[in-house]
mmCIF file of C-alpha atoms in Angstrom:
data_model
loop_
_atom_site.group_PDB
_atom_site.id
_atom_site.type_symbol
_atom_site.label_atom_id
_atom_site.label_comp_id
_atom_site.label_asym_id
_atom_site.label_seq_id
_atom_site.Cartn_x
_atom_site.Cartn_y
_atom_site.Cartn_z
ATOM 1 C CA UNK A 1 59.783 51.761 99.542
ATOM 2 C CA UNK A 2 61.681 51.619 96.261
ATOM 3 C CA UNK A 3 64.537 53.815 95.135
ATOM 4 C CA UNK A 4 64.886 57.049 97.039
ATOM 5 C CA UNK A 5 66.683 60.211 96.015
ATOM 6 C CA UNK A 6 67.444 62.831 98.626
ATOM 7 C CA UNK A 7 68.445 66.383 97.781
ATOM 8 C CA UNK A 8 70.183 68.509 100.344
ATOM 9 C CA UNK A 9 70.558 72.203 99.849
ATOM 10 C CA UNK A 10 74.071 73.530 99.931
ATOM 11 C CA UNK A 11 74.287 76.854 101.609
ATOM 12 C CA UNK A 12 77.297 78.860 100.432
ATOM 13 C CA UNK A 13 79.167 81.053 102.833
ATOM 14 C CA UNK A 14 77.974 84.620 103.056
ATOM 15 C CA UNK A 15 79.515 87.076 100.624
ATOM 16 C CA UNK A 16 81.772 89.510 102.440
ATOM 17 C CA UNK A 17 79.802 92.664 101.581
ATOM 18 C CA UNK A 18 82.219 95.108 103.218
ATOM 19 C CA UNK A 19 85.206 93.600 101.412
ATOM 20 C CA UNK A 20 83.334 93.696 98.085
ATOM 21 C CA UNK A 21 82.320 97.318 98.633
ATOM 22 C CA UNK A 22 85.886 98.339 99.530
ATOM 23 C CA UNK A 23 87.340 96.486 96.520
ATOM 24 C CA UNK A 24 84.840 98.150 94.180
ATOM 25 C CA UNK A 25 85.443 101.622 95.614
ATOM 26 C CA UNK A 26 89.220 101.227 95.307
ATOM 27 C CA UNK A 27 88.927 99.981 91.718
ATOM 28 C CA UNK A 28 86.538 102.819 90.834
ATOM 29 C CA UNK A 29 88.956 105.392 92.292
ATOM 30 C CA UNK A 30 91.792 103.962 90.182
ATOM 31 C CA UNK A 31 89.644 104.033 87.045
ATOM 32 C CA UNK A 32 88.392 107.580 87.749
ATOM 33 C CA UNK A 33 91.981 108.784 88.197
ATOM 34 C CA UNK A 34 93.043 107.162 84.914
ATOM 35 C CA UNK A 35 90.042 108.600 83.055
ATOM 36 C CA UNK A 36 90.750 112.048 84.514
ATOM 37 C CA UNK A 37 94.330 111.793 83.177
ATOM 38 C CA UNK A 38 92.893 111.439 79.680
ATOM 39 C CA UNK A 39 90.767 114.558 80.185
ATOM 40 C CA UNK A 40 93.754 116.437 81.657
ATOM 41 C CA UNK A 41 95.787 115.531 78.554
ATOM 42 C CA UNK A 42 93.252 117.362 76.358
ATOM 43 C CA UNK A 43 94.037 120.686 78.078
ATOM 44 C CA UNK A 44 97.695 120.185 79.022
ATOM 45 C CA UNK A 45 98.961 122.983 76.761
ATOM 46 C CA UNK A 46 96.041 125.368 77.277
ATOM 47 C CA UNK A 47 96.531 128.798 78.848
ATOM 48 C CA UNK A 48 92.928 128.565 80.095
ATOM 49 C CA UNK A 49 92.736 126.456 83.268
ATOM 50 C CA UNK A 50 90.133 123.684 83.264
ATOM 51 C CA UNK A 51 89.338 121.685 86.410
ATOM 52 C CA UNK A 52 87.933 118.173 86.046
ATOM 53 C CA UNK A 53 85.963 116.609 88.890
ATOM 54 C CA UNK A 54 85.562 112.909 89.537
ATOM 55 C CA UNK A 55 82.706 111.240 91.406
ATOM 56 C CA UNK A 56 82.280 107.544 92.159
ATOM 57 C CA UNK A 57 79.102 105.839 93.330
ATOM 58 C CA UNK A 58 77.711 102.408 94.114
ATOM 59 C CA UNK A 59 74.138 103.725 94.264
ATOM 60 C CA UNK A 60 71.641 103.312 91.473
ATOM 61 C CA UNK A 61 72.355 99.900 90.045
ATOM 62 C CA UNK A 62 76.064 99.327 90.467
ATOM 63 C CA UNK A 63 79.471 100.921 90.124
ATOM 64 C CA UNK A 64 79.464 104.314 88.416
ATOM 65 C CA UNK A 65 82.240 106.775 87.671
ATOM 66 C CA UNK A 66 81.647 110.335 86.541
ATOM 67 C CA UNK A 67 84.505 112.520 85.309
ATOM 68 C CA UNK A 68 83.814 115.910 83.796
ATOM 69 C CA UNK A 69 83.820 119.675 84.018
ATOM 70 C CA UNK A 70 81.324 122.506 83.841
ATOM 71 C CA UNK A 71 83.872 124.755 82.103
ATOM 72 C CA UNK A 72 82.155 126.646 79.274
ATOM 73 C CA UNK A 73 85.281 127.041 77.121
ATOM 74 C CA UNK A 74 85.941 123.311 77.334
ATOM 75 C CA UNK A 75 82.366 122.622 76.237
ATOM 76 C CA UNK A 76 82.823 124.878 73.191
ATOM 77 C CA UNK A 77 85.932 122.961 72.154
ATOM 78 C CA UNK A 78 84.521 119.523 72.998
ATOM 79 C CA UNK A 79 81.118 120.027 71.337
ATOM 80 C CA UNK A 80 82.167 122.586 68.710
ATOM 81 C CA UNK A 81 80.471 125.862 67.802
ATOM 82 C CA UNK A 82 78.345 127.033 64.909
ATOM 83 C CA UNK A 83 79.452 129.888 62.660
ATOM 84 C CA UNK A 84 78.964 133.193 64.474
ATOM 85 C CA UNK A 85 79.872 136.869 64.369
ATOM 86 C CA UNK A 86 82.397 138.316 66.804
ATOM 87 C CA UNK A 87 82.130 141.993 67.685
ATOM 88 C CA UNK A 88 84.141 144.140 70.100
ATOM 89 C CA UNK A 89 82.872 144.303 73.691
ATOM 90 C CA UNK A 90 82.993 148.102 73.662
ATOM 91 C CA UNK A 91 80.830 149.964 71.106
ATOM 92 C CA UNK A 92 83.025 151.380 68.346
ATOM 93 C CA UNK A 93 85.942 149.144 69.374
ATOM 94 C CA UNK A 94 88.232 147.204 67.080
ATOM 95 C CA UNK A 95 89.118 143.505 67.184
ATOM 96 C CA UNK A 96 92.869 142.903 67.051
ATOM 97 C CA UNK A 97 94.214 139.397 66.478
ATOM 98 C CA UNK A 98 97.139 137.543 64.888
ATOM 99 C CA UNK A 99 96.668 136.474 61.274
ATOM 100 C CA UNK A 100 98.093 132.960 61.687
ATOM 101 C CA UNK A 101 96.624 130.441 64.082
ATOM 102 C CA UNK A 102 97.132 126.723 64.723
ATOM 103 C CA UNK A 103 94.828 125.136 67.294
ATOM 104 C CA UNK A 104 96.168 123.275 70.310
ATOM 105 C CA UNK A 105 93.751 120.393 69.826
ATOM 106 C CA UNK A 106 92.645 118.179 66.960
ATOM 107 C CA UNK A 107 89.250 116.505 66.507
ATOM 108 C CA UNK A 108 89.281 112.878 67.609
ATOM 109 C CA UNK A 109 92.613 113.014 69.471
ATOM 110 C CA UNK A 110 93.017 112.715 73.250
ATOM 111 C CA UNK A 111 95.762 115.242 73.873
ATOM 112 C CA UNK A 112 96.912 118.751 73.077
ATOM 113 C CA UNK A 113 99.908 120.338 71.417
ATOM 114 C CA UNK A 114 101.691 123.669 71.475
ATOM 115 C CA UNK A 115 99.544 125.489 68.904
ATOM 116 C CA UNK A 116 100.551 128.804 67.382
ATOM 117 C CA UNK A 117 99.391 132.425 67.206
ATOM 118 C CA UNK A 118 101.420 134.887 65.209
ATOM 119 C CA UNK A 119 102.011 136.494 61.874
ATOM 120 C CA UNK A 120 100.579 139.768 60.691
ATOM 121 C CA UNK A 121 98.278 141.572 63.160
ATOM 122 C CA UNK A 122 94.765 141.996 61.785
ATOM 123 C CA UNK A 123 92.377 144.750 62.913
ATOM 124 C CA UNK A 124 88.662 144.538 62.123
ATOM 125 C CA UNK A 125 85.462 146.106 63.470
ATOM 126 C CA UNK A 126 83.862 142.617 63.381
ATOM 127 C CA UNK A 127 84.600 139.142 62.037
ATOM 128 C CA UNK A 128 82.535 136.162 60.992
ATOM 129 C CA UNK A 129 83.938 133.068 62.735
ATOM 130 C CA UNK A 130 83.363 129.885 60.696
ATOM 131 C CA UNK A 131 82.724 127.869 63.864
ATOM 132 C CA UNK A 132 84.853 125.331 65.681
ATOM 133 C CA UNK A 133 84.844 121.672 64.712
ATOM 134 C CA UNK A 134 83.912 119.499 67.705
ATOM 135 C CA UNK A 135 86.887 117.722 69.257
ATOM 136 C CA UNK A 136 84.564 115.064 70.812
ATOM 137 C CA UNK A 137 86.932 114.421 73.737
ATOM 138 C CA UNK A 138 84.131 113.231 76.027
ATOM 139 C CA UNK A 139 82.757 110.812 73.437
ATOM 140 C CA UNK A 140 86.201 109.413 72.606
ATOM 141 C CA UNK A 141 87.250 108.991 76.237
ATOM 142 C CA UNK A 142 83.939 107.306 77.061
ATOM 143 C CA UNK A 143 84.438 104.913 74.150
ATOM 144 C CA UNK A 144 87.963 104.127 75.298
ATOM 145 C CA UNK A 145 86.971 103.343 78.888
ATOM 146 C CA UNK A 146 83.398 101.969 78.794
ATOM 147 C CA UNK A 147 84.111 98.275 78.069
ATOM 148 C CA UNK A 148 87.269 98.280 80.150
ATOM 149 C CA UNK A 149 85.429 99.729 83.163
ATOM 150 C CA UNK A 150 82.690 97.103 82.963
ATOM 151 C CA UNK A 151 85.223 94.301 82.611
ATOM 152 C CA UNK A 152 87.349 95.607 85.505
ATOM 153 C CA UNK A 153 84.318 95.885 87.804
ATOM 154 C CA UNK A 154 83.235 92.328 86.909
ATOM 155 C CA UNK A 155 86.761 91.099 87.694
ATOM 156 C CA UNK A 156 86.667 92.829 91.094
ATOM 157 C CA UNK A 157 83.278 91.264 91.897
ATOM 158 C CA UNK A 158 84.472 87.792 90.861
ATOM 159 C CA UNK A 159 87.601 88.153 93.005
ATOM 160 C CA UNK A 160 85.507 89.273 95.983
ATOM 161 C CA UNK A 161 83.204 86.265 95.520
ATOM 162 C CA UNK A 162 86.214 83.919 95.371
ATOM 163 C CA UNK A 163 87.670 85.527 98.496
ATOM 164 C CA UNK A 164 84.348 84.862 100.235
ATOM 165 C CA UNK A 165 84.591 81.154 99.397
ATOM 166 C CA UNK A 166 82.347 81.208 96.341
ATOM 167 C CA UNK A 167 83.783 79.314 93.380
ATOM 168 C CA UNK A 168 83.172 81.823 90.603
ATOM 169 C CA UNK A 169 85.060 81.314 87.364
#
């Protein structure tokens, strides 16, 4: 027989699934908490209380973090409103409101400020509200965290593979 080449399969050690799962869950909790802080910053100065929930999951194709709220007022500010009429709740009632107003939030900014209501008191039987410009908090926070989350999860998986004896660079 002439030249002979023999190939032997190299069987890597088994990936430590429990350690990987724990590392991912811990990293996802840290990320969810940090993302929630951004959402909390958008309502920090509000009188209206908004509660944000966070959910983490490894089901459905990999690490997932969900942070959000079902608060209707928050949705109005986040997504904006169209022009609309405002009328008193009671028939024949009068709307009473301050003539000067500065919003507590600004479109495109993660955060909130003091705002202002004051000046001359205005009384009207109805008003036409010009609408609220969308603040886009959800979109901006998602943009801030999306690439970072993916990168952080990849780093956790690589570290778990290394810790299992797999030489991943």
